[in-house]
Tab-separated table of N, CA and C and ligand atoms in Angstrom:
chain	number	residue	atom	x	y	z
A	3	UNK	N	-15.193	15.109	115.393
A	3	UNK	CA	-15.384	16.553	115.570
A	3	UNK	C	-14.045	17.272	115.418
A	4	UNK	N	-14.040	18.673	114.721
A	4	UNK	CA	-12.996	19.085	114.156
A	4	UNK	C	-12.471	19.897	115.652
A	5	UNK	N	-11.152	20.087	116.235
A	5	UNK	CA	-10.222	20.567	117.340
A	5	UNK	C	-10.252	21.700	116.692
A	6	UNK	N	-10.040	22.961	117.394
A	6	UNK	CA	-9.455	24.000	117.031
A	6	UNK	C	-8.014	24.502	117.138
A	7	UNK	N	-7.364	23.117	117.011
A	7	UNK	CA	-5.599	23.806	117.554
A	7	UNK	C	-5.057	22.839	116.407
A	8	UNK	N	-3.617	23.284	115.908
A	8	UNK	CA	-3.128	22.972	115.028
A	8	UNK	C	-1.544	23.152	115.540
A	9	UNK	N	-0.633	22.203	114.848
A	9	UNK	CA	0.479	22.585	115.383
A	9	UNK	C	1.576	23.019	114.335
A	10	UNK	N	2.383	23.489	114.183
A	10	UNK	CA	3.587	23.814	113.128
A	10	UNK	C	4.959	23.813	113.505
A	11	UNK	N	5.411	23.641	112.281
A	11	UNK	CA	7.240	24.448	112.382
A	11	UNK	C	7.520	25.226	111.046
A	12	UNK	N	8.211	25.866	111.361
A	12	UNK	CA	8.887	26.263	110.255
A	12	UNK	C	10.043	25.500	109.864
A	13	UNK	N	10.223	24.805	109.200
A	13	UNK	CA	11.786	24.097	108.630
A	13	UNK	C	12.843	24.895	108.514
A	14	UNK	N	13.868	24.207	108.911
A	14	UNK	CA	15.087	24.822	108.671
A	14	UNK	C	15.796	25.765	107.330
A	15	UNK	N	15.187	24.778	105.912
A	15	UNK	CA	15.158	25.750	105.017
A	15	UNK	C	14.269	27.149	104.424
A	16	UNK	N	12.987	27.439	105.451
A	16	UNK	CA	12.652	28.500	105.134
A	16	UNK	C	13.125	29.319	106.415
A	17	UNK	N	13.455	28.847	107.318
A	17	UNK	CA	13.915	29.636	108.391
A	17	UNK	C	15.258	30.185	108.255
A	18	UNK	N	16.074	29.530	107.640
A	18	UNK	CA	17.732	29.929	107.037
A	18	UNK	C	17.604	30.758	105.623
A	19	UNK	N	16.603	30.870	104.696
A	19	UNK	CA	16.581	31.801	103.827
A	19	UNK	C	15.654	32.878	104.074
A	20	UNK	N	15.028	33.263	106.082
A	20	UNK	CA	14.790	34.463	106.341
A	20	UNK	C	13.354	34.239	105.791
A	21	UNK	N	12.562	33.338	105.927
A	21	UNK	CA	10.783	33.505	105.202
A	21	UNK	C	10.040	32.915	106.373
A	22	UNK	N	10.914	33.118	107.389
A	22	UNK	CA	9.967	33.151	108.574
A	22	UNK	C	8.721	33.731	108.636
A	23	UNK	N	8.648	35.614	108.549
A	23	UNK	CA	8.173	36.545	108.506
A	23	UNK	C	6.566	36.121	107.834
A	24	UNK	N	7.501	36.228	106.598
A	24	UNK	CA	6.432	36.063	105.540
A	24	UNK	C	5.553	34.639	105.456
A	25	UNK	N	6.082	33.723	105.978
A	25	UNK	CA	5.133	33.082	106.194
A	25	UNK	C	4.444	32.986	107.736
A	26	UNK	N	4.393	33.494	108.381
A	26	UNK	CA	3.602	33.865	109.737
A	26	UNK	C	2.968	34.656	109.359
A	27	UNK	N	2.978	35.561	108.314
A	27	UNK	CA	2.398	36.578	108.021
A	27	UNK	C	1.214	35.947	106.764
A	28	UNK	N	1.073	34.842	106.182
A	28	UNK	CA	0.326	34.240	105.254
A	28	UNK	C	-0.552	33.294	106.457
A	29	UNK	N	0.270	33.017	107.322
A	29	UNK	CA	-0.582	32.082	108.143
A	29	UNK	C	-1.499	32.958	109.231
A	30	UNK	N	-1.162	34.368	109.587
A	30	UNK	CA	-2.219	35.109	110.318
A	30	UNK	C	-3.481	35.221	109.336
A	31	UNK	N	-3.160	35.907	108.009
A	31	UNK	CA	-4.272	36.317	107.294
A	31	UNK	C	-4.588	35.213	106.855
A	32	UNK	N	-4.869	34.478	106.829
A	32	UNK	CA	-5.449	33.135	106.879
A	32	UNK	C	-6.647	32.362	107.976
A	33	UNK	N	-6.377	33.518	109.335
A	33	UNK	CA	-7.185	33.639	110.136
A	33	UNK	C	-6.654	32.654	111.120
A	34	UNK	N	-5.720	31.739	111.041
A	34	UNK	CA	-5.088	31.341	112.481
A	34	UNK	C	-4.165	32.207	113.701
A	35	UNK	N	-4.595	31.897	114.740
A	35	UNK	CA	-4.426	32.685	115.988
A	35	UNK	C	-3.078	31.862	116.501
A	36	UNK	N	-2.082	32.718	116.566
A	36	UNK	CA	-0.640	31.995	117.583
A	36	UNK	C	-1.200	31.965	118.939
A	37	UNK	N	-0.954	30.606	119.561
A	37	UNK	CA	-1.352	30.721	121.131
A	37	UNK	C	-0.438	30.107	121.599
A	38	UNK	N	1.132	29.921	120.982
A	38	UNK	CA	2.480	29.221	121.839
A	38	UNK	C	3.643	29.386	120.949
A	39	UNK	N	4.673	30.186	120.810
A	39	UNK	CA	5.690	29.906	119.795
A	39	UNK	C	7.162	30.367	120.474
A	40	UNK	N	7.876	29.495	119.563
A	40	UNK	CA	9.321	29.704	119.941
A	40	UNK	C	10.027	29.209	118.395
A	41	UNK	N	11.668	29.556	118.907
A	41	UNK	CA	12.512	29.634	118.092
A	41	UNK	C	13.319	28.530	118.545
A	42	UNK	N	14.119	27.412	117.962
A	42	UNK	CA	14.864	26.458	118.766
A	42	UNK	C	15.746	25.448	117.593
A	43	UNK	N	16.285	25.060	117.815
A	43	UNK	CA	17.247	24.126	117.386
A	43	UNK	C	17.324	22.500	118.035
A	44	UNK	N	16.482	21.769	116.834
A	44	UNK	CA	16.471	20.096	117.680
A	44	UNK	C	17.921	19.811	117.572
A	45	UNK	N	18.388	18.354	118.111
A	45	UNK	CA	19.026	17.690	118.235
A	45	UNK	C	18.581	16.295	117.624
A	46	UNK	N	19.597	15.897	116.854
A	46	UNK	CA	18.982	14.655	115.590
A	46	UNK	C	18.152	14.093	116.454
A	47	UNK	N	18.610	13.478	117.728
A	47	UNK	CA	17.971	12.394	118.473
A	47	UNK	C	16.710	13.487	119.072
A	48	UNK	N	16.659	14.291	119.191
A	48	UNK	CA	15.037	14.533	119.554
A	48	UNK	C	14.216	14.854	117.915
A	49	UNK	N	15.046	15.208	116.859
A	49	UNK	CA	14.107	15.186	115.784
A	49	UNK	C	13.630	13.656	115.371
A	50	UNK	N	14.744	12.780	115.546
A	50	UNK	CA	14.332	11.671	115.434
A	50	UNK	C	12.984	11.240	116.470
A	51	UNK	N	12.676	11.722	117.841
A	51	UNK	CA	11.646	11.572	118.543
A	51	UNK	C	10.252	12.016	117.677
A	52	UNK	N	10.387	12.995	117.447
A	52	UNK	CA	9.246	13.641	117.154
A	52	UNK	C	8.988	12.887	115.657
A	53	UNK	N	9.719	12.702	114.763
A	53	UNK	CA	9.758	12.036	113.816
A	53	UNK	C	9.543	10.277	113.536
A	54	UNK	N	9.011	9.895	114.557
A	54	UNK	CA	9.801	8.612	115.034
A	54	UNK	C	8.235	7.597	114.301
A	55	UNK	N	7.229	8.002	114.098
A	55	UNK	CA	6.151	7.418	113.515
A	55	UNK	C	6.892	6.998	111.787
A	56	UNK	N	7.658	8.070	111.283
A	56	UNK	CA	8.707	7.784	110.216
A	56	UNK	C	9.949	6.201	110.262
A	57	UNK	N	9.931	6.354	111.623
A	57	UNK	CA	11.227	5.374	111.720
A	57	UNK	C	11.628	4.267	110.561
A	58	UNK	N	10.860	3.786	110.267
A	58	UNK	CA	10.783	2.953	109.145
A	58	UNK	C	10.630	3.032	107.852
A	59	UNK	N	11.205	4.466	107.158
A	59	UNK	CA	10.689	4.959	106.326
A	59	UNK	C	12.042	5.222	105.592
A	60	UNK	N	12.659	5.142	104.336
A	60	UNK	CA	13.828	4.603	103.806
A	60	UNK	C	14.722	6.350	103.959
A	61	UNK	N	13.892	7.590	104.020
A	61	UNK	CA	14.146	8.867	104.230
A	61	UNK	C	14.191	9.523	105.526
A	62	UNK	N	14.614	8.310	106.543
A	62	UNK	CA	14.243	8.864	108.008
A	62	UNK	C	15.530	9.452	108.478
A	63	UNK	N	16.835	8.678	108.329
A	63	UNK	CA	17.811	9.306	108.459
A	63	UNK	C	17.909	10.584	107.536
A	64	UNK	N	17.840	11.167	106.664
A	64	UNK	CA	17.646	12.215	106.289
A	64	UNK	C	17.158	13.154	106.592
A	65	UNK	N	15.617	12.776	107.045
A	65	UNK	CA	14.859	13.707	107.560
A	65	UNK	C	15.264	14.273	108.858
A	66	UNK	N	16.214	13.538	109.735
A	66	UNK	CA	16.313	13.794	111.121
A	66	UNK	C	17.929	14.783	111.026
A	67	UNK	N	18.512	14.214	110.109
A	67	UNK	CA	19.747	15.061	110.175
A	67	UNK	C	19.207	16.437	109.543
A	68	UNK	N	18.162	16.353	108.456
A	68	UNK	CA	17.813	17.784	107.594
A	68	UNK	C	17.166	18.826	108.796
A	69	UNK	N	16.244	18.214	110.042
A	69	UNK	CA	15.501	18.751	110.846
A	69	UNK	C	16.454	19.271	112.191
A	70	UNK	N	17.511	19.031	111.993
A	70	UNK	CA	18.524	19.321	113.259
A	70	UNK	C	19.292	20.070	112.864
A	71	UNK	N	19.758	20.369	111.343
A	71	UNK	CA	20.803	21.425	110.580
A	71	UNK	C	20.584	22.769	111.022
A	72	UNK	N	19.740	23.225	111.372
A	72	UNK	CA	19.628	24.716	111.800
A	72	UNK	C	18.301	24.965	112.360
A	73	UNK	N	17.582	26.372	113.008
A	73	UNK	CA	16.814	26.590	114.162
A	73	UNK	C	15.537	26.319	113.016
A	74	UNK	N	14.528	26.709	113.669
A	74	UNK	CA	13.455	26.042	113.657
A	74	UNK	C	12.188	26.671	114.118
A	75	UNK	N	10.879	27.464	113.659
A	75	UNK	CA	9.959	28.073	114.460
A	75	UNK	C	9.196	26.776	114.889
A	76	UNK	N	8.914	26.861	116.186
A	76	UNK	CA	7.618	25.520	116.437
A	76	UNK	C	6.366	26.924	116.744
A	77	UNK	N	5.237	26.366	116.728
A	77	UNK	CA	4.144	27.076	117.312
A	77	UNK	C	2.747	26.315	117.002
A	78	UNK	N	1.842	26.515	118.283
A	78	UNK	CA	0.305	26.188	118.167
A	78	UNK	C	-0.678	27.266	117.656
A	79	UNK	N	-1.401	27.029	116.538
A	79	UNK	CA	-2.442	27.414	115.962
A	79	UNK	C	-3.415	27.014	116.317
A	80	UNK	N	-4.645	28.367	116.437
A	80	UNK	CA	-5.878	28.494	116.627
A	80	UNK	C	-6.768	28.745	115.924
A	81	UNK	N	-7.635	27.775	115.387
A	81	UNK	CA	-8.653	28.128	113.966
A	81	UNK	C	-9.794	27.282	114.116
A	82	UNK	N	-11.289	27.186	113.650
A	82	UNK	CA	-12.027	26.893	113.314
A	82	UNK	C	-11.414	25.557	112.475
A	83	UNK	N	-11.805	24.362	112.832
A	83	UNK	CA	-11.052	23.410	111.522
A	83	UNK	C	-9.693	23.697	111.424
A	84	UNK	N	-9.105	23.693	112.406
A	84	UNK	CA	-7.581	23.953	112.497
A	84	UNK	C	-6.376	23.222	111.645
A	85	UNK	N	-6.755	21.990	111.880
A	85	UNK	CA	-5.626	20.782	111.212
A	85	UNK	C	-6.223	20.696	109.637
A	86	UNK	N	-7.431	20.770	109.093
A	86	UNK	CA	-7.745	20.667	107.965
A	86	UNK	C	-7.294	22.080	107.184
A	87	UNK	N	-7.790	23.139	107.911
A	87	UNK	CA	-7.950	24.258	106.759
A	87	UNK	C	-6.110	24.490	107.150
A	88	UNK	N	-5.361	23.997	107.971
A	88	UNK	CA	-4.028	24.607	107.458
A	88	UNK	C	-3.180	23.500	106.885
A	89	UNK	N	-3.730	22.327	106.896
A	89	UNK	CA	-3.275	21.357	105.843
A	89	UNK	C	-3.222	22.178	104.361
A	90	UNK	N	-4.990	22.726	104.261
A	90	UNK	CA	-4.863	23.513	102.560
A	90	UNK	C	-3.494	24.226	102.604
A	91	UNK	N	-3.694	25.063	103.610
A	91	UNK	CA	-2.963	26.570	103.513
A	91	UNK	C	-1.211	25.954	103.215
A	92	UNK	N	-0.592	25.093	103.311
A	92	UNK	CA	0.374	24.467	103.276
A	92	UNK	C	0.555	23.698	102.189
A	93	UNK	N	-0.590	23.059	101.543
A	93	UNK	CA	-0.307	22.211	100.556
A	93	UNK	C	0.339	21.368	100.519
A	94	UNK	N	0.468	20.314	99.078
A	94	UNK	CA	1.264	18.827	99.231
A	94	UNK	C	2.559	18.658	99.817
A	95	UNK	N	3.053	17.577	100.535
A	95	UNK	CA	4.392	17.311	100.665
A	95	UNK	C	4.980	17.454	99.849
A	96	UNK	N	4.976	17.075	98.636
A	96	UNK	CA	6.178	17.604	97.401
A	96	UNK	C	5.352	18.702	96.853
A	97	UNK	N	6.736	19.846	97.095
A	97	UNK	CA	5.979	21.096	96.397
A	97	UNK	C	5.996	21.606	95.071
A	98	UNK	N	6.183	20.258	94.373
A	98	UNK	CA	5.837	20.017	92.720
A	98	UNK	C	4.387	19.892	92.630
A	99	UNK	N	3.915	19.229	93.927
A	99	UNK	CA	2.207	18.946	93.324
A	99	UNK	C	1.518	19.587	94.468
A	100	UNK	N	2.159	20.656	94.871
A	100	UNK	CA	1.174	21.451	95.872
A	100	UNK	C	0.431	22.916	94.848
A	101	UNK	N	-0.559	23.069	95.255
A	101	UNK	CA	-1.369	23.935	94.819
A	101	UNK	C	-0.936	25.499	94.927
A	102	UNK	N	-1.352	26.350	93.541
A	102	UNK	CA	-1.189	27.534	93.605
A	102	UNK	C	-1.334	28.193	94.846
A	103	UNK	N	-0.790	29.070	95.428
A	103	UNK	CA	-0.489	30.241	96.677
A	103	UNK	C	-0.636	29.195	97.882
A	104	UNK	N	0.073	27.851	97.931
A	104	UNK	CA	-0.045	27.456	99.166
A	104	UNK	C	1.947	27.708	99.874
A	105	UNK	N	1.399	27.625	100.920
A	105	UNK	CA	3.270	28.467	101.085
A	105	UNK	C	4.108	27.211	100.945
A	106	UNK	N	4.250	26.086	101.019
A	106	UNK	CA	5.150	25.128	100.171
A	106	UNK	C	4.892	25.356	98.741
A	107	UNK	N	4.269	25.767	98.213
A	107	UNK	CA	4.466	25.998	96.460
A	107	UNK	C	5.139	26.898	96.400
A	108	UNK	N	5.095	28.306	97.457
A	108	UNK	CA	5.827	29.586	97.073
A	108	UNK	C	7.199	29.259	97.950
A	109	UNK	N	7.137	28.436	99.098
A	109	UNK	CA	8.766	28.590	99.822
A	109	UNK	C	9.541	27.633	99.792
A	110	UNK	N	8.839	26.201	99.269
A	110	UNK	CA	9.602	25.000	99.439
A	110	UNK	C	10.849	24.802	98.658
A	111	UNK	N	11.924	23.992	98.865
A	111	UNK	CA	13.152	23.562	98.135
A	111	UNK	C	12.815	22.410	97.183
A	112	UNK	N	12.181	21.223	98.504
A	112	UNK	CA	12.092	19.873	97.772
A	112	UNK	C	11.333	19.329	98.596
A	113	UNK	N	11.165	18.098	98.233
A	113	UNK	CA	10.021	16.809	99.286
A	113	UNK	C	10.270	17.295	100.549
A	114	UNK	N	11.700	17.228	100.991
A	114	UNK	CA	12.101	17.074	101.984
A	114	UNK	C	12.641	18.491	102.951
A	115	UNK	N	12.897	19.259	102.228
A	115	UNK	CA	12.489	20.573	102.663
A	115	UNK	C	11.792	21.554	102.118
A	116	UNK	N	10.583	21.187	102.982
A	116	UNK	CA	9.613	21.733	102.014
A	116	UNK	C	8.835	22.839	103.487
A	117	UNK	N	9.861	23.552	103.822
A	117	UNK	CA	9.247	24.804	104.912
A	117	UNK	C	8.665	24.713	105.807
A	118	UNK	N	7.097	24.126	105.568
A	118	UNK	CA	6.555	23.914	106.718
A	118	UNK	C	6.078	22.863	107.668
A	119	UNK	N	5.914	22.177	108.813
A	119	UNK	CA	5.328	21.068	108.982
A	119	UNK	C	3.628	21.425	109.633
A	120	UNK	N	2.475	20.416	109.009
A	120	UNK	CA	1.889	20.898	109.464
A	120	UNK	C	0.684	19.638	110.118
A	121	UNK	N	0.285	19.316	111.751
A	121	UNK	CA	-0.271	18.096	111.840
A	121	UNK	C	-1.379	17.490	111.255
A	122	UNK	N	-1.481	16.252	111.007
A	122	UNK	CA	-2.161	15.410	110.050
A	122	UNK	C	-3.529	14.966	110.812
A	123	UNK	N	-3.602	15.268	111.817
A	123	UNK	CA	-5.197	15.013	112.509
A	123	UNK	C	-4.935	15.498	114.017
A	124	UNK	N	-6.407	15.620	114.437
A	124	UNK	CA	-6.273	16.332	115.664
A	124	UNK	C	-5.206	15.523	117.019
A	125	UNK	N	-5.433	14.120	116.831
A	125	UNK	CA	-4.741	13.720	117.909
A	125	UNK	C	-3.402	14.076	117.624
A	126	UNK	N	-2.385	13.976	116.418
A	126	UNK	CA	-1.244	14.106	116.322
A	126	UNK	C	-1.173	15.792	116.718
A	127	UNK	N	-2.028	16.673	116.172
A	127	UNK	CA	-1.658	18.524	117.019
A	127	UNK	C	-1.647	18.321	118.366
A	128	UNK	N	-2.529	17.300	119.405
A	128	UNK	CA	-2.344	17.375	120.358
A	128	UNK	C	-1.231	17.032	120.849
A	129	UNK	N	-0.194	15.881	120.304
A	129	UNK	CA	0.545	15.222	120.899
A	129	UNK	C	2.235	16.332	120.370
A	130	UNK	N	2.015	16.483	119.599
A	130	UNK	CA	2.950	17.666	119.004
A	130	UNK	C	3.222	18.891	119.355
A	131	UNK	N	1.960	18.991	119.464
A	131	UNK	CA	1.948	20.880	120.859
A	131	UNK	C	2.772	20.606	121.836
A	132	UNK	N	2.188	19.293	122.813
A	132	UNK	CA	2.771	19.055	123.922
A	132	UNK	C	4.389	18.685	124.054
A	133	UNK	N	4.727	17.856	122.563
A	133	UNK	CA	6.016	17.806	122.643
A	133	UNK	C	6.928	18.806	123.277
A	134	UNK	N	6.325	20.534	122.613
A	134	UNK	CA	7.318	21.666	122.257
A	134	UNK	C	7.021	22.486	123.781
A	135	UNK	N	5.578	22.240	124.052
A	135	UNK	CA	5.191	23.470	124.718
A	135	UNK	C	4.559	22.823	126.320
A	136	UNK	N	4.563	23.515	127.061
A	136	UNK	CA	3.877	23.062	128.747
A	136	UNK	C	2.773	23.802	128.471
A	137	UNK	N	1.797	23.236	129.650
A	137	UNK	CA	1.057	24.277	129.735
A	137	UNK	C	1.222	25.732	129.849
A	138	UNK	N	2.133	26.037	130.613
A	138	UNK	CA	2.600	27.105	130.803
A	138	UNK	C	2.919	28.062	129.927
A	139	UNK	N	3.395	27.488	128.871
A	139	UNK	CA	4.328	28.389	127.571
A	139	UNK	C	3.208	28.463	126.717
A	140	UNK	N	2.167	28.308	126.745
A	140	UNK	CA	0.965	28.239	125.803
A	140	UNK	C	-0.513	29.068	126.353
A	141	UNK	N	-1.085	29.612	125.319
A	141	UNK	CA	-2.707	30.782	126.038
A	141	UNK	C	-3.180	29.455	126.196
A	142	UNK	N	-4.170	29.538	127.027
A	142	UNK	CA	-5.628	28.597	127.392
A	142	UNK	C	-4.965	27.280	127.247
B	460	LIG	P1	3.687	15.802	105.658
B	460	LIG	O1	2.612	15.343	106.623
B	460	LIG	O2	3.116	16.506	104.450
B	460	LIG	O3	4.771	16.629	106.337
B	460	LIG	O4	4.401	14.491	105.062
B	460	LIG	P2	4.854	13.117	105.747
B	460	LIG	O5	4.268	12.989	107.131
B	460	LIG	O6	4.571	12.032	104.770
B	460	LIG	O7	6.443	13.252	105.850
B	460	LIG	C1	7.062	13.974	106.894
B	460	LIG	C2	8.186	14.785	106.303
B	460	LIG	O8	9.184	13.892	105.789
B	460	LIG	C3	7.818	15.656	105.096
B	460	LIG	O9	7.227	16.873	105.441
B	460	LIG	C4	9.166	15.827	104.421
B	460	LIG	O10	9.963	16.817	105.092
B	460	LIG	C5	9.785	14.461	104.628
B	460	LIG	N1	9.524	13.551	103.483
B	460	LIG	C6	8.330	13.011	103.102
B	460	LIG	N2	8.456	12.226	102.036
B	460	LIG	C7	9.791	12.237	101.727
B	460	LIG	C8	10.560	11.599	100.719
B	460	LIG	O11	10.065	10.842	99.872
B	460	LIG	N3	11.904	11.868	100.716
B	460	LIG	C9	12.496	12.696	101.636
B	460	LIG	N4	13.816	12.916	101.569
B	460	LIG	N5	11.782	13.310	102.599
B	460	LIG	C10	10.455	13.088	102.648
């Protein structure tokens, strides 16, 4: 059964060339609801946490130093089919083979900074929300 919560970031490279905006603004009209967000800056060793299902992956040191270089939007999304329909809205990891008007086709750099992160099934939004957010810092 499909969750209605989804989790994100904005990457460091769309957040350092200022497309924050505009992409919060592709992801409202899209019909997802913000119900937790902040602005923050990891530390390799906690990007490496959150990243850590990667550990073994020949691009992990990369990924953890690329994810700690500068701040960062995290936030939980609220949608009908949450993790699927903003998988579309995001498109492929390499944003060579992501699809017309998905915002990695319009904001991405490369594989690896490619703007947005977005979770891959409901248990991982759950476990990812919770990373960033308490109950507290989050609606419902
Ligand atoms: P996602 O679910 O689409 O984000 O993709 P993955 O879970 O497979 O990878 C996690 C993140 O690692 C991606 O979003 C990229 O930032 C990065 N990444 C994935 N594949 C590569 C790669 O081949 N090279 C590099 N440098 N980074 C990668």
């Amino acid at each position: 059964m499909a969750t209605n919560r989804t989790f994100t970031m904005i990457k460091p490279d769309a957040f350092s060339a200022g497309n924050s905006g505009a992409i919060l603004k592709m992801i409202e009209e899209a019909g997802f609801k913000i119900v937790a967000m902040k602005a923050t800056q990891l530390t390799p060793a906690i990007a490496g946490k959150f990243y850590e299902v990667h550990s073994e992956r020949p691009f992990y040191a990369d990924l953890c130093a690329y994810m700690s270089s500068g701040p960062i939007i995290a936030a939980i999304l609220e949608k009908d089919n949450a993790v699927e329909d903003f998988r579309k809205l995001i498109g492929a990891t390499n944003p060579a083979d992501a699809a017309e008007g998905t915002i990695r086709k319009i904001f991405a750099k490369s594989i690896e900074a490619n703007a947005v992160h977005g979770s891959d099934s409901d248990e991982n939004a759950a476990i990812e929300g919770a990373f960033y957010f308490s109950q507290i810092e989050r609606v419902g």
